[in-house]
Amino acid sequence: MIRPPLRAHPLGDSAVTIVFGAERSADLLNQIQAAARSLEAAAIPHVQDVVPAYLALTVFYDSLHTSYEEISATLIAACDLATRTKTQTHATPRVHRIPVRYNGVDLDAVAGATGLSVEEIIARHSGRTYTVDLLGFVPGFAYLSELDASLQIPRRAEPRPRVAAGSVAIAAAQTGVYPLDTPGGWHIIGRTETVMFDPTRDAPALLAPGDTVRFESTA
């Protein structure tokens, strides 16, 4: 399969988005994450942050010391090399085990929507290894895939104005943990005491793209 050429677009006056494709896939996400790791390792002058997503990655740069034209050309070349080389190294994924008390306010509603018992929901949610696709929405919020097909239901029709930090939730094919008190439209099935985001840590977000996660049911 021939990959379309990478495309660069300005994002404001100090960021550039590199588009890798138009259709989500595990292979495309792996390419984007590999390119993000390569850019971070390369320590390209004036690059301040690299943020991977499902179809693209965005690079924030110091616009006082380089132009959009210069940095976009450098990034396109670096990303192209990172995704085409056959000898690229893949980071060993970190494994996280997150204890969960499955007592969420939406647990019974999820049981009704799926036709499963609460015990089956817990077993199926905690019985898989999830991959961190990307971070977004708020600092430290990791989108985890792939949720068991029997648990995949749409987001809530009406988002809550406040979801407590530590809430474990599901929506569509993904699951995640709210790292902060925020609005949210996912179905809350449990809670963890694990701190997902702490600005005082060297790496404030506990999870990073490519990491794996296991949820463990606690009494």
Short mmCIF file of C-alpha atoms in Angstrom, two decimals:
data_model
loop_
_atom_site.label_atom_id
_atom_site.label_comp_id
_atom_site.label_asym_id
_atom_site.label_seq_id
_atom_site.Cartn_x
_atom_site.Cartn_y
_atom_site.Cartn_z
CA MET A 1 0.00 0.00 0.00
CA ILE A 2 1.41 3.37 -1.06
CA ARG A 3 1.27 5.97 1.66
CA PRO A 4 0.14 9.44 0.55
CA PRO A 5 2.74 12.21 0.90
CA LEU A 6 2.92 13.95 4.24
CA ARG A 7 1.30 17.38 4.34
CA ALA A 8 2.11 20.31 6.61
CA HIS A 9 -0.37 22.98 7.76
CA PRO A 10 0.25 25.97 10.03
CA LEU A 11 -1.56 25.97 13.37
CA GLY A 12 -1.52 29.50 14.67
CA ASP A 13 1.81 31.30 14.48
CA SER A 14 3.97 28.84 16.41
CA ALA A 15 2.85 25.33 15.53
CA VAL A 16 2.72 23.07 12.49
CA THR A 17 0.51 20.03 11.95
CA ILE A 18 1.89 17.16 9.86
CA VAL A 19 -0.95 15.12 8.34
CA PHE A 20 -0.14 11.45 7.73
CA GLY A 21 -3.45 10.15 6.38
CA ALA A 22 -7.21 10.51 6.20
CA GLU A 23 -8.41 7.22 7.69
CA ARG A 24 -7.72 5.93 11.18
CA SER A 25 -5.89 2.64 11.52
CA ALA A 26 -3.55 0.92 13.96
CA ASP A 27 -0.76 0.99 11.39
CA LEU A 28 -1.14 4.72 10.78
CA LEU A 29 -1.17 5.43 14.51
CA ASN A 30 2.01 3.38 14.93
CA GLN A 31 3.67 5.44 12.18
CA ILE A 32 2.66 8.69 13.83
CA GLN A 33 3.89 7.57 17.24
CA ALA A 34 7.18 6.37 15.74
CA ALA A 35 7.63 9.74 14.04
CA ALA A 36 6.86 11.56 17.30
CA ARG A 37 9.47 9.52 19.18
CA SER A 38 11.99 10.16 16.41
CA LEU A 39 11.39 13.90 16.50
CA GLU A 40 11.77 14.00 20.27
CA ALA A 41 15.00 11.99 20.10
CA ALA A 42 16.38 14.19 17.32
CA ALA A 43 16.15 17.33 19.49
CA ILE A 44 15.57 19.53 16.45
CA PRO A 45 16.49 23.14 17.25
CA HIS A 46 13.58 25.39 18.23
CA VAL A 47 11.10 22.49 18.61
CA GLN A 48 9.30 22.85 21.93
CA ASP A 49 6.72 20.06 21.99
CA VAL A 50 5.47 17.15 19.86
CA VAL A 51 1.84 16.04 20.17
CA PRO A 52 0.72 12.91 18.26
CA ALA A 53 -2.92 12.31 17.29
CA TYR A 54 -4.82 9.72 15.22
CA LEU A 55 -4.19 11.18 11.77
CA ALA A 56 -1.48 13.74 12.37
CA LEU A 57 1.03 15.15 14.80
CA THR A 58 1.45 18.76 15.83
CA VAL A 59 4.78 20.34 16.62
CA PHE A 60 5.06 23.55 18.63
CA TYR A 61 8.15 25.62 17.88
CA ASP A 62 9.86 28.89 18.76
CA SER A 63 8.63 31.20 16.00
CA LEU A 64 11.05 33.93 17.09
CA HIS A 65 14.03 31.87 15.94
CA THR A 66 12.75 29.93 12.93
CA SER A 67 10.11 30.39 10.24
CA TYR A 68 7.16 28.18 9.40
CA GLU A 69 8.70 27.39 6.01
CA GLU A 70 11.99 26.27 7.55
CA ILE A 71 10.56 24.21 10.37
CA SER A 72 7.84 22.55 8.26
CA ALA A 73 10.40 21.43 5.65
CA THR A 74 12.64 20.01 8.40
CA LEU A 75 9.75 18.20 10.06
CA ILE A 76 8.38 16.74 6.83
CA ALA A 77 11.80 15.31 5.99
CA ALA A 78 12.32 13.93 9.51
CA CYS A 79 8.85 12.35 9.68
CA ASP A 80 9.20 10.86 6.22
CA LEU A 81 12.52 9.27 7.18
CA ALA A 82 11.15 7.97 10.49
CA THR A 83 8.17 6.25 8.89
CA ARG A 84 9.94 4.84 5.85
CA THR A 85 13.09 3.38 7.38
CA LYS A 86 12.96 -0.38 7.88
CA THR A 87 15.38 -0.28 10.79
CA GLN A 88 13.50 2.13 13.01
CA THR A 89 13.46 1.12 16.65
CA HIS A 90 10.24 0.84 18.59
CA ALA A 91 10.03 1.97 22.16
CA THR A 92 9.31 -0.80 24.65
CA PRO A 93 5.84 0.03 25.94
CA ARG A 94 5.51 0.75 29.63
CA VAL A 95 2.96 -1.42 31.41
CA HIS A 96 0.63 0.16 33.97
CA ARG A 97 -1.68 -1.68 36.36
CA ILE A 98 -4.46 0.52 37.65
CA PRO A 99 -6.64 -0.69 40.55
CA VAL A 100 -10.33 0.12 40.10
CA ARG A 101 -13.30 -0.02 42.43
CA TYR A 102 -16.14 -0.83 40.05
CA ASN A 103 -18.93 1.17 41.67
CA GLY A 104 -19.58 3.84 39.02
CA VAL A 105 -22.88 5.69 38.84
CA ASP A 106 -23.49 4.42 35.29
CA LEU A 107 -22.71 0.76 35.93
CA ASP A 108 -26.37 -0.33 36.10
CA ALA A 109 -27.24 1.74 33.03
CA VAL A 110 -24.37 0.13 31.10
CA ALA A 111 -25.67 -3.28 32.18
CA GLY A 112 -29.11 -2.37 30.84
CA ALA A 113 -27.71 -1.08 27.55
CA THR A 114 -25.47 -4.08 26.94
CA GLY A 115 -27.61 -6.86 28.38
CA LEU A 116 -24.69 -7.93 30.57
CA SER A 117 -24.60 -8.39 34.30
CA VAL A 118 -22.49 -6.04 36.42
CA GLU A 119 -20.14 -8.96 37.10
CA GLU A 120 -19.73 -9.58 33.36
CA ILE A 121 -19.01 -5.89 32.71
CA ILE A 122 -16.31 -5.87 35.37
CA ALA A 123 -14.77 -9.10 34.07
CA ARG A 124 -14.70 -7.91 30.47
CA HIS A 125 -13.41 -4.42 31.24
CA SER A 126 -10.65 -5.68 33.53
CA GLY A 127 -9.84 -8.68 31.37
CA ARG A 128 -8.11 -6.83 28.54
CA THR A 129 -4.82 -5.06 27.94
CA TYR A 130 -5.39 -1.58 26.54
CA THR A 131 -3.10 0.60 24.45
CA VAL A 132 -2.72 4.35 24.97
CA ASP A 133 -3.58 5.79 21.58
CA LEU A 134 -3.01 9.43 22.49
CA LEU A 135 -3.50 12.10 25.14
CA GLY A 136 -6.03 14.88 24.70
CA PHE A 137 -9.17 16.64 25.96
CA VAL A 138 -7.46 17.75 29.19
CA PRO A 139 -3.90 17.24 30.51
CA GLY A 140 -3.26 13.59 31.25
CA PHE A 141 -6.44 12.19 29.69
CA ALA A 142 -5.44 9.05 27.76
CA TYR A 143 -7.65 7.48 25.12
CA LEU A 144 -7.32 3.72 25.55
CA SER A 145 -8.29 1.10 22.97
CA GLU A 146 -9.71 -1.39 22.24
CA LEU A 147 -12.73 -1.90 24.48
CA ASP A 148 -14.45 -5.29 24.37
CA ALA A 149 -17.09 -5.16 21.59
CA SER A 150 -19.86 -6.15 24.00
CA LEU A 151 -19.20 -3.00 26.08
CA GLN A 152 -19.16 -0.52 23.21
CA ILE A 153 -22.04 1.92 23.59
CA PRO A 154 -22.37 5.58 22.50
CA ARG A 155 -21.51 8.51 24.75
CA ARG A 156 -24.15 9.77 27.13
CA ALA A 157 -26.83 11.86 25.42
CA GLU A 158 -26.21 14.64 27.97
CA PRO A 159 -22.67 15.18 29.29
CA ARG A 160 -22.28 15.80 33.00
CA PRO A 161 -21.07 19.27 34.01
CA ARG A 162 -18.58 17.67 36.40
CA VAL A 163 -16.93 14.26 36.49
CA ALA A 164 -14.60 13.62 39.43
CA ALA A 165 -10.91 12.96 38.88
CA GLY A 166 -10.19 9.24 39.02
CA SER A 167 -13.45 8.24 37.36
CA VAL A 168 -13.01 5.24 35.06
CA ALA A 169 -15.33 5.47 32.08
CA ILE A 170 -16.20 4.00 28.69
CA ALA A 171 -17.61 5.32 25.40
CA ALA A 172 -17.72 3.75 21.95
CA ALA A 173 -14.59 1.61 21.50
CA GLN A 174 -12.51 3.36 24.16
CA THR A 175 -12.03 3.58 27.89
CA GLY A 176 -10.14 6.05 30.03
CA VAL A 177 -9.63 7.68 33.41
CA TYR A 178 -10.56 11.30 34.04
CA PRO A 179 -7.37 12.92 35.41
CA LEU A 180 -9.06 16.11 36.62
CA ASP A 181 -12.50 17.29 37.69
CA THR A 182 -14.00 18.18 34.30
CA PRO A 183 -17.22 17.96 32.32
CA GLY A 184 -17.62 14.60 30.62
CA GLY A 185 -19.96 12.50 28.53
CA TRP A 186 -18.55 9.00 29.04
CA HIS A 187 -20.25 6.31 31.12
CA ILE A 188 -18.68 6.07 34.58
CA ILE A 189 -18.21 2.47 35.67
CA GLY A 190 -15.67 2.83 38.47
CA ARG A 191 -13.06 4.85 40.27
CA THR A 192 -9.33 4.65 40.91
CA GLU A 193 -7.10 6.38 43.45
CA THR A 194 -4.21 6.37 40.96
CA VAL A 195 -3.11 9.94 40.21
CA MET A 196 -3.23 10.29 36.43
CA PHE A 197 -1.86 13.84 36.26
CA ASP A 198 0.42 15.66 38.69
CA PRO A 199 2.10 18.88 37.49
CA THR A 200 4.83 18.46 40.12
CA ARG A 201 6.10 15.18 38.61
CA ASP A 202 8.93 15.15 36.07
CA ALA A 203 6.41 13.64 33.65
CA PRO A 204 3.10 15.13 34.82
CA ALA A 205 0.95 12.66 32.86
CA LEU A 206 1.15 9.08 34.13
CA LEU A 207 0.41 7.60 30.70
CA ALA A 208 2.05 8.23 27.33
CA PRO A 209 1.16 7.15 23.78
CA GLY A 210 2.14 3.54 23.20
CA ASP A 211 1.92 2.53 26.87
CA THR A 212 -0.26 -0.41 27.86
CA VAL A 213 -2.79 -0.48 30.69
CA ARG A 214 -4.46 -3.22 32.72
CA PHE A 215 -7.32 -2.44 35.09
CA GLU A 216 -7.52 -4.58 38.23
CA SER A 217 -10.75 -4.93 40.16
CA THR A 218 -10.51 -4.17 43.90
CA ALA A 219 -13.03 -4.78 46.63
#
